[in-house]
Coordinates of N, CA and C in Angstrom, one line a residue:
M1 N -24.5 24.0 16.6 CA -25.7 24.0 15.8 C -25.3 23.7 14.3
K2 N -25.7 22.5 13.8 CA -25.3 22.1 12.5 C -26.2 22.6 11.5
P3 N -25.7 23.2 10.4 CA -26.6 23.6 9.3 C -27.4 22.4 8.8
L4 N -28.6 22.7 8.3 CA -29.5 21.7 7.8 C -29.5 21.6 6.3
G5 N -29.8 20.4 5.8 CA -29.9 20.2 4.4 C -28.6 20.1 3.7
A6 N -28.6 20.0 2.4 CA -27.4 19.9 1.6 C -26.9 21.2 1.1
S7 N -25.6 21.2 0.9 CA -24.9 22.4 0.4 C -25.5 22.7 -1.0
A8 N -25.6 24.0 -1.2 CA -26.1 24.5 -2.5 C -25.1 24.2 -3.6
L9 N -23.8 23.9 -3.3 CA -22.8 23.7 -4.3 C -22.3 22.3 -4.4
V10 N -23.1 21.3 -3.8 CA -22.6 19.9 -3.8 C -22.4 19.4 -5.2
T11 N -23.3 19.8 -6.2 CA -23.2 19.2 -7.5 C -22.0 19.8 -8.3
G12 N -21.7 21.1 -8.0 CA -20.6 21.7 -8.7 C -20.6 21.6 -10.2
D13 N -21.8 21.8 -10.8 CA -21.9 21.6 -12.2 C -21.0 22.5 -13.0
G14 N -20.7 23.7 -12.6 CA -19.9 24.6 -13.4 C -18.4 24.5 -13.1
A15 N -18.0 23.6 -12.2 CA -16.6 23.5 -11.8 C -15.8 22.6 -12.7
A16 N -14.5 23.0 -12.9 CA -13.6 22.2 -13.7 C -13.0 21.1 -12.8
P17 N -12.6 20.0 -13.3 CA -11.9 19.0 -12.5 C -10.6 19.5 -12.0
A18 N -10.0 18.8 -11.0 CA -8.7 19.2 -10.6 C -7.7 19.0 -11.7
P19 N -6.7 19.9 -11.9 CA -5.8 19.9 -13.0 C -4.8 18.7 -12.9
D20 N -4.3 18.2 -14.0 CA -3.3 17.2 -14.0 C -2.0 17.9 -13.5
R21 N -1.0 17.0 -13.1 CA 0.2 17.5 -12.6 C 1.0 18.5 -13.5
G22 N 0.8 18.2 -14.8 CA 1.5 19.1 -15.8 C 0.8 20.4 -16.1
D23 N -0.4 20.6 -15.6 CA -1.2 21.8 -15.9 C -0.7 22.9 -15.0
P24 N -0.8 24.2 -15.4 CA -0.5 25.3 -14.5 C -1.5 25.3 -13.3
P25 N -1.1 25.8 -12.2 CA -2.0 25.9 -11.0 C -3.2 26.7 -11.4
P26 N -4.4 26.4 -10.8 CA -5.6 27.1 -11.1 C -5.5 28.6 -10.6
A27 N -6.2 29.5 -11.3 CA -6.2 30.8 -10.8 C -7.0 31.0 -9.5
L28 N -7.9 30.1 -9.3 CA -8.7 30.1 -8.0 C -9.2 28.7 -7.7
E29 N -9.0 28.4 -6.4 CA -9.5 27.1 -5.8 C -10.6 27.5 -4.9
V30 N -11.8 26.9 -5.0 CA -12.9 27.1 -4.1 C -13.3 25.8 -3.5
S31 N -13.5 25.9 -2.2 CA -14.1 24.7 -1.5 C -15.3 25.2 -0.6
D32 N -16.3 24.3 -0.6 CA -17.5 24.7 0.0 C -17.6 24.1 1.4
H33 N -17.7 25.0 2.4 CA -17.8 24.6 3.8 C -19.1 25.0 4.5
S34 N -20.2 25.0 3.6 CA -21.5 25.4 4.1 C -22.0 24.5 5.2
L35 N -21.6 23.2 5.2 CA -22.1 22.3 6.2 C -21.3 22.2 7.5
L36 N -20.3 23.0 7.6 CA -19.5 23.1 8.8 C -20.4 23.7 9.9
A37 N -20.4 23.1 11.1 CA -21.2 23.6 12.2 C -20.9 25.1 12.5
R38 N -21.9 25.8 12.7 CA -21.7 27.2 13.1 C -22.9 27.7 13.9
I39 N -22.7 28.8 14.7 CA -23.8 29.4 15.5 C -23.5 30.9 15.6
G40 N -24.5 31.7 15.7 CA -24.4 33.1 16.0 C -24.9 33.3 17.4
L41 N -24.3 34.2 18.1 CA -24.8 34.7 19.4 C -24.7 36.2 19.5
K42 N -25.8 36.8 20.0 CA -25.8 38.3 20.1 C -26.5 38.7 21.4
G43 N -26.3 39.9 21.8 CA -26.8 40.4 23.1 C -25.7 40.8 24.0
R44 N -26.1 41.6 25.0 CA -25.1 42.2 25.9 C -24.4 41.1 26.8
G45 N -25.1 40.0 26.9 CA -24.5 38.9 27.7 C -23.7 37.9 26.9
A46 N -23.6 38.1 25.6 CA -22.9 37.1 24.8 C -21.4 37.0 25.1
Q47 N -20.7 38.1 25.3 CA -19.3 38.0 25.5 C -19.1 37.3 26.9
G48 N -19.8 37.6 27.9 CA -19.6 37.0 29.2 C -19.9 35.5 29.1
L49 N -21.0 35.1 28.4 CA -21.3 33.7 28.3 C -20.1 32.9 27.6
L50 N -19.6 33.4 26.5 CA -18.5 32.7 25.8 C -17.2 32.7 26.7
E51 N -17.0 33.8 27.4 CA -15.8 33.8 28.3 C -15.9 32.8 29.4
R52 N -17.1 32.6 29.9 CA -17.3 31.6 30.9 C -17.2 30.2 30.4
R53 N -17.4 30.0 29.1 CA -17.2 28.7 28.5 C -15.7 28.5 28.1
G54 N -14.8 29.5 28.5 CA -13.4 29.4 28.2 C -13.0 29.6 26.8
I55 N -13.8 30.4 26.0 CA -13.5 30.6 24.6 C -12.8 32.0 24.5
T56 N -11.7 32.0 23.8 CA -11.0 33.2 23.5 C -11.7 34.0 22.5
L57 N -11.9 35.3 22.7 CA -12.6 36.1 21.7 C -11.8 37.2 21.1
P58 N -12.1 37.7 19.9 CA -11.5 38.8 19.3 C -11.7 40.0 20.2
R59 N -10.7 40.9 20.3 CA -10.8 42.0 21.2 C -11.7 43.1 20.7
S60 N -11.8 43.3 19.4 CA -12.5 44.4 18.9 C -13.5 43.9 17.8
P61 N -14.6 44.7 17.6 CA -15.5 44.3 16.5 C -14.9 44.3 15.2
N62 N -15.5 43.6 14.3 CA -15.0 43.4 12.9 C -13.6 42.8 12.9
S63 N -13.4 41.8 13.7 CA -12.1 41.1 13.7 C -12.4 39.6 14.0
W64 N -11.4 38.7 13.9 CA -11.5 37.3 14.1 C -10.3 36.7 14.8
C65 N -10.6 35.5 15.4 CA -9.5 34.7 16.0 C -9.9 33.3 15.9
V66 N -8.9 32.4 16.2 CA -9.2 31.0 16.2 C -8.8 30.4 17.6
D67 N -9.7 29.6 18.2 CA -9.5 29.1 19.5 C -9.9 27.6 19.4
A68 N -8.9 26.7 19.6 CA -9.2 25.3 19.6 C -10.0 24.8 18.4
E69 N -9.5 25.1 17.2 CA -10.2 24.7 16.0 C -11.6 25.3 15.8
T70 N -11.9 26.4 16.5 CA -13.1 27.1 16.3 C -12.8 28.5 15.9
L71 N -13.3 28.9 14.7 CA -13.2 30.3 14.3 C -14.2 31.2 14.9
I72 N -13.8 32.3 15.5 CA -14.7 33.2 16.1 C -14.6 34.6 15.4
V73 N -15.7 35.1 14.9 CA -15.7 36.4 14.2 C -16.6 37.3 15.1
R74 N -16.0 38.4 15.5 CA -16.7 39.4 16.3 C -17.3 40.4 15.3
L75 N -18.6 40.4 15.1 CA -19.3 41.2 14.1 C -19.7 42.6 14.7
G76 N -19.8 42.7 15.9 CA -20.1 44.0 16.6 C -19.7 43.9 18.1
P77 N -20.0 44.9 18.8 CA -19.6 44.8 20.3 C -20.2 43.6 21.0
H78 N -21.4 43.2 20.6 CA -22.2 42.2 21.3 C -22.7 41.1 20.3
E79 N -22.0 40.8 19.2 CA -22.4 39.8 18.3 C -21.3 39.0 17.8
F80 N -21.4 37.7 17.8 CA -20.4 36.7 17.4 C -20.8 35.6 16.5
L81 N -20.0 35.2 15.6 CA -20.2 34.0 14.8 C -19.1 33.0 15.2
L82 N -19.5 31.8 15.5 CA -18.6 30.7 15.8 C -18.8 29.6 14.8
E83 N -17.7 29.1 14.3 CA -17.7 28.1 13.3 C -16.6 27.1 13.4
G84 N -16.9 25.8 13.2 CA -15.8 24.8 13.3 C -16.4 23.5 13.9
P85 N -15.6 22.4 13.9 CA -16.0 21.1 14.3 C -16.4 21.0 15.8
R86 N -15.9 22.0 16.6 CA -16.2 21.9 18.1 C -17.4 22.8 18.5
V87 N -18.0 23.5 17.5 CA -19.1 24.3 17.8 C -20.3 23.6 18.4
P88 N -20.6 22.3 18.0 CA -21.7 21.6 18.7 C -21.5 21.4 20.1
G89 N -20.2 21.5 20.6 CA -20.0 21.4 22.0 C -20.1 22.6 22.8
V90 N -20.4 23.7 22.2 CA -20.6 25.0 22.9 C -22.0 24.9 23.6
D91 N -22.0 25.0 24.9 CA -23.2 24.8 25.7 C -24.0 26.0 25.8
T92 N -25.1 26.0 25.1 CA -26.0 27.2 25.2 C -27.3 26.8 25.9
A93 N -27.4 25.6 26.5 CA -28.6 25.2 27.2 C -28.8 26.0 28.4
G94 N -30.0 26.3 28.7 CA -30.3 27.0 29.9 C -30.3 28.5 29.8
I95 N -30.0 29.0 28.6 CA -30.0 30.5 28.5 C -31.4 31.0 28.6
G96 N -31.6 32.0 29.4 CA -32.9 32.6 29.7 C -32.9 34.1 29.3
P97 N -34.0 34.7 29.3 CA -34.1 36.1 28.9 C -33.2 37.0 29.8
E98 N -33.1 36.6 31.0 CA -32.3 37.4 32.0 C -30.8 37.4 31.6
D99 N -30.3 36.5 30.8 CA -28.9 36.4 30.4 C -28.6 37.4 29.3
L100 N -29.6 37.9 28.6 CA -29.4 38.8 27.5 C -28.4 38.2 26.4
V101 N -28.7 37.0 26.1 CA -28.0 36.3 25.0 C -29.0 35.6 24.1
Y102 N -28.8 35.9 22.8 CA -29.8 35.4 21.9 C -29.1 34.6 20.8
P103 N -29.3 33.3 20.7 CA -28.7 32.5 19.6 C -29.3 32.9 18.3
V104 N -28.5 32.9 17.3 CA -28.9 33.2 15.9 C -28.6 32.0 15.0
V105 N -29.6 31.5 14.3 CA -29.4 30.4 13.4 C -28.6 31.0 12.2
R106 N -27.5 30.3 11.8 CA -26.6 30.7 10.7 C -26.6 29.5 9.7
Q107 N -27.4 29.7 8.6 CA -27.5 28.7 7.5 C -26.8 29.3 6.3
D108 N -25.6 29.7 6.4 CA -24.8 30.4 5.4 C -24.3 29.4 4.3
T109 N -24.1 30.0 3.1 CA -23.2 29.4 2.2 C -21.8 29.9 2.6
A110 N -20.9 29.0 2.8 CA -19.6 29.4 3.3 C -18.5 28.8 2.4
L111 N -17.7 29.7 1.8 CA -16.7 29.3 0.8 C -15.3 29.7 1.3
A112 N -14.4 28.8 1.0 CA -13.0 29.0 1.2 C -12.3 29.3 -0.2
L113 N -11.6 30.3 -0.3 CA -11.0 30.7 -1.6 C -9.5 30.9 -1.5
R114 N -8.8 30.4 -2.5 CA -7.4 30.6 -2.5 C -6.8 30.5 -3.9
G115 N -5.7 31.2 -4.2 CA -5.1 31.1 -5.5 C -4.6 32.4 -6.0
P116 N -3.7 32.4 -6.9 CA -3.1 33.7 -7.4 C -4.1 34.7 -8.0
G117 N -5.2 34.2 -8.5 CA -6.2 35.0 -9.1 C -7.2 35.6 -8.1
L118 N -7.0 35.3 -6.8 CA -8.0 35.8 -5.8 C -8.1 37.3 -5.7
G119 N -6.9 37.9 -5.7 CA -6.9 39.4 -5.6 C -7.7 40.1 -6.7
T120 N -7.5 39.6 -7.9 CA -8.2 40.2 -9.0 C -9.7 40.0 -8.9
V121 N -10.1 38.8 -8.5 CA -11.5 38.5 -8.4 C -12.2 39.3 -7.3
I122 N -11.5 39.5 -6.2 CA -12.0 40.3 -5.1 C -12.1 41.8 -5.5
A123 N -11.1 42.3 -6.2 CA -11.1 43.6 -6.7 C -12.2 43.9 -7.7
Q124 N -12.6 42.9 -8.4 CA -13.7 43.0 -9.4 C -15.1 43.0 -8.8
T125 N -15.2 42.3 -7.6 CA -16.5 42.0 -7.1 C -16.8 42.7 -5.7
C126 N -15.7 43.1 -5.0 CA -15.9 43.6 -3.6 C -16.1 45.1 -3.6
A127 N -17.0 45.6 -2.7 CA -17.2 47.0 -2.6 C -16.2 47.7 -1.7
F128 N -15.3 46.9 -1.0 CA -14.4 47.5 -0.1 C -13.0 47.1 -0.5
N129 N -12.0 47.9 -0.3 CA -10.6 47.7 -0.6 C -10.0 46.8 0.5
V130 N -10.0 45.5 0.4 CA -9.6 44.7 1.5 C -8.1 44.6 1.6
R131 N -7.4 45.2 0.6 CA -5.9 45.2 0.7 C -5.4 46.3 1.7
A132 N -6.3 47.3 2.0 CA -5.8 48.4 2.8 C -5.5 48.0 4.2
P133 N -6.3 47.3 5.0 CA -6.0 46.9 6.3 C -4.9 45.9 6.4
D134 N -4.2 45.8 7.5 CA -3.1 44.9 7.7 C -3.8 43.5 8.1
P135 N -3.5 42.5 7.3 CA -4.1 41.2 7.6 C -3.7 40.6 9.0
Q136 N -2.5 41.1 9.5 CA -2.1 40.7 10.9 C -3.1 41.2 11.9
D137 N -3.9 42.2 11.6 CA -4.9 42.7 12.6 C -6.2 41.8 12.5
R138 N -6.2 40.8 11.6 CA -7.3 39.9 11.4 C -8.7 40.6 11.2
P139 N -8.7 41.5 10.3 CA -10.0 42.2 10.1 C -11.1 41.3 9.4
A140 N -12.3 41.6 9.7 CA -13.5 40.9 9.1 C -14.4 42.0 8.6
F141 N -14.8 41.8 7.3 CA -15.5 42.9 6.6 C -17.0 42.4 6.4
L142 N -17.9 43.3 6.7 CA -19.3 43.1 6.3 C -19.5 44.0 5.1
T143 N -19.5 43.5 3.9 CA -19.5 44.3 2.7 C -20.3 43.6 1.6
L144 N -20.1 44.0 0.4 CA -20.8 43.4 -0.8 C -19.8 42.8 -1.7
M145 N -20.2 41.6 -2.2 CA -19.4 41.0 -3.3 C -20.4 40.6 -4.4
A146 N -20.1 41.1 -5.6 CA -21.1 40.9 -6.7 C -22.5 41.4 -6.4
E147 N -22.5 42.4 -5.6 CA -23.7 43.1 -5.2 C -24.6 42.3 -4.2
V148 N -24.0 41.3 -3.5 CA -24.8 40.6 -2.5 C -24.0 40.8 -1.2
P149 N -24.8 40.8 -0.1 CA -24.1 41.0 1.2 C -23.3 39.8 1.6
V150 N -22.1 40.0 2.1 CA -21.2 39.0 2.6 C -20.5 39.4 3.8
L151 N -20.0 38.4 4.5 CA -19.0 38.5 5.6 C -17.7 38.0 4.9
L152 N -16.6 38.7 5.0 CA -15.4 38.4 4.3 C -14.2 38.5 5.2
I153 N -13.3 37.5 5.3 CA -12.0 37.7 5.9 C -11.0 37.2 4.8
A154 N -9.9 38.0 4.7 CA -9.0 37.7 3.6 C -7.6 38.1 4.0
D155 N -6.6 37.4 3.4 CA -5.2 37.7 3.4 C -4.7 37.6 2.0
L156 N -4.6 38.8 1.3 CA -4.2 38.9 -0.1 C -2.7 39.1 -0.1
K157 N -2.0 39.2 1.0 CA -0.6 39.5 1.0 C 0.3 38.2 1.3
S158 N -0.4 37.1 1.6 CA 0.3 35.9 1.8 C 0.8 35.3 0.5
P159 N 1.8 34.4 0.5 CA 2.3 33.8 -0.7 C 1.2 33.2 -1.6
V160 N 0.2 32.6 -0.9 CA -0.9 32.1 -1.7 C -2.1 32.9 -1.1
P161 N -2.7 33.9 -1.8 CA -3.8 34.7 -1.3 C -5.0 33.8 -0.9
C162 N -5.6 34.1 0.2 CA -6.7 33.2 0.6 C -7.8 34.1 1.3
A163 N -9.0 33.5 1.4 CA -10.1 34.2 2.0 C -11.2 33.3 2.3
L164 N -12.0 33.7 3.3 CA -13.3 33.0 3.6 C -14.4 34.0 3.4
V165 N -15.5 33.5 2.9 CA -16.6 34.3 2.6 C -17.9 33.6 3.0
W166 N -18.8 34.3 3.6 CA -20.1 33.8 4.0 C -21.2 34.7 3.4
T167 N -22.3 34.0 2.9 CA -23.4 34.8 2.4 C -24.7 34.0 2.7
C168 N -25.8 34.7 2.5 CA -27.1 34.0 2.6 C -27.2 32.9 1.6
R169 N -27.8 31.8 2.1 CA -27.9 30.6 1.2 C -28.6 30.9 -0.1
S170 N -29.5 31.9 -0.1 CA -30.2 32.2 -1.4 C -29.3 32.8 -2.4
Y171 N -28.2 33.4 -1.9 CA -27.2 34.0 -2.9 C -26.1 33.1 -3.2
G172 N -26.0 32.0 -2.5 CA -24.8 31.2 -2.6 C -24.4 30.7 -4.0
A173 N -25.3 30.1 -4.7 CA -25.0 29.6 -6.0 C -24.6 30.7 -7.0
Y174 N -25.3 31.8 -6.9 CA -25.0 33.0 -7.7 C -23.6 33.5 -7.5
L175 N -23.2 33.6 -6.2 CA -21.9 34.1 -5.9 C -20.8 33.1 -6.3
F176 N -21.1 31.9 -6.1 CA -20.1 30.9 -6.5 C -19.9 30.9 -8.1
E177 N -21.0 31.0 -8.8 CA -20.9 31.0 -10.3 C -20.2 32.3 -10.7
T178 N -20.4 33.4 -10.1 CA -19.8 34.6 -10.5 C -18.3 34.6 -10.2
L179 N -17.9 34.0 -9.1 CA -16.4 33.9 -8.8 C -15.7 33.0 -9.8
M180 N -16.4 31.9 -10.1 CA -15.8 30.9 -11.0 C -15.6 31.5 -12.4
T181 N -16.7 32.3 -12.8 CA -16.6 32.9 -14.2 C -15.5 33.9 -14.3
L182 N -15.4 34.7 -13.3 CA -14.4 35.7 -13.3 C -13.0 35.1 -13.2
A183 N -12.8 34.1 -12.4 CA -11.5 33.4 -12.4 C -11.2 32.8 -13.7
A184 N -12.1 32.2 -14.4 CA -11.9 31.6 -15.7 C -11.5 32.6 -16.8
S185 N -11.9 33.9 -16.6 CA -11.6 34.9 -17.6 C -10.1 35.2 -17.6
S186 N -9.3 34.7 -16.6 CA -7.9 34.9 -16.6 C -7.2 33.9 -17.6
G187 N -7.9 32.9 -18.1 CA -7.4 31.9 -19.0 C -6.9 30.7 -18.3
R188 N -7.0 30.6 -17.0 CA -6.6 29.5 -16.2 C -7.9 28.9 -15.5
R189 N -8.1 27.7 -15.5 CA -9.3 27.1 -15.0 C -9.4 27.2 -13.5
P190 N -10.6 27.7 -13.0 CA -10.8 27.6 -11.6 C -11.2 26.2 -11.2
V191 N -11.0 25.8 -10.0 CA -11.2 24.4 -9.5 C -12.1 24.5 -8.3
L192 N -13.1 23.6 -8.2 CA -13.9 23.4 -7.0 C -13.3 22.2 -6.3
R193 N -12.8 22.4 -5.1 CA -12.2 21.3 -4.3 C -13.3 20.7 -3.4
P194 N -13.1 19.4 -3.1 CA -14.0 18.9 -2.1 C -13.8 19.5 -0.7
P195 N -14.8 19.5 0.1 CA -14.7 20.3 1.4 C -13.7 19.7 2.3
D196 N -13.2 18.5 2.1 CA -12.1 18.0 3.0 C -10.7 18.3 2.4
H197 N -10.6 19.1 1.3 CA -9.3 19.5 0.8 C -8.6 20.3 1.9
R198 N -7.3 20.1 2.1 CA -6.6 20.7 3.2 C -6.3 22.2 2.9
D199 N -7.3 23.0 2.9 CA -7.1 24.4 2.8 C -6.5 24.9 4.1
R200 N -5.8 26.0 3.9 CA -5.2 26.6 5.1 C -5.4 28.1 5.1
F201 N -5.8 28.6 6.2 CA -6.0 30.1 6.4 C -5.0 30.4 7.4
P202 N -4.4 31.6 7.4 CA -3.3 32.0 8.4 C -3.8 31.7 9.8
Q203 N -3.0 30.9 10.5 CA -3.2 30.6 11.9 C -4.5 29.9 12.2
S204 N -5.0 29.2 11.2 CA -6.2 28.4 11.3 C -6.1 27.1 10.6
S205 N -6.5 26.0 11.3 CA -6.5 24.7 10.7 C -7.9 24.1 10.6
Y206 N -8.9 24.9 11.0 CA -10.3 24.3 11.1 C -10.8 23.9 9.8
L207 N -10.4 24.5 8.7 CA -10.9 24.1 7.4 C -10.4 22.7 7.0
A208 N -9.5 22.2 7.6 CA -9.0 20.8 7.3 C -9.9 19.7 7.6
H209 N -11.0 20.0 8.4 CA -11.9 19.0 8.8 C -12.9 18.7 7.8
P210 N -13.1 17.4 7.5 CA -14.1 17.1 6.4 C -15.5 17.4 6.8
Q211 N -16.4 17.6 5.9 CA -17.8 17.7 6.1 C -18.5 16.5 5.5
R212 N -19.6 16.2 6.0 CA -20.3 15.0 5.5 C -21.8 15.5 5.2
E213 N -22.3 15.0 4.1 CA -23.7 15.3 3.8 C -24.6 14.7 4.8
T214 N -25.7 15.4 5.2 CA -26.7 14.8 6.1 C -27.4 13.7 5.3
P215 N -27.5 12.5 5.9 CA -28.2 11.5 5.1 C -29.7 11.9 4.9

């Protein structure tokens, strides 16, 4: 299920250009993946449906995994978010009420964040201490950032701290501007990267796939 319309951050009016080679690295790099295909599934039959499609799932709620370039986040015992270039191939045709599976439209603003200033930005905006859990457990947090609801996965202990964050489209521009403003307060310019910039999240390469605007 491909998100509709244009990304809220396509213009990137508040973003600084990429630094020259002689400049220090930016405190925060942000890339907008709002147009990446995603779908939500919930209901008591959702796990069985996905397993029958051969998709590997996180074992416990509030965790994530990657299977064949698809990111799967388990939001609860019976609720899943799938995102990535192969999501349009997930067959949900023929689902009936008896299957107890309910597709959920996900029109999120989705941001990939990375850089040495990320830990400080998250500490200033996030209602939960994301440093406490072990990132090897692949935790996913339903929390608040800058007082708006978000889904967040992060690894602040890697050599280059990185995170993925999803929020409602109506909050997307506000959250983006807040993150960029806080990163700029460090004295090093934040950078908005194009969505096909080769971001990397631990054990995931799905962010490397470019997005295209819908004509």
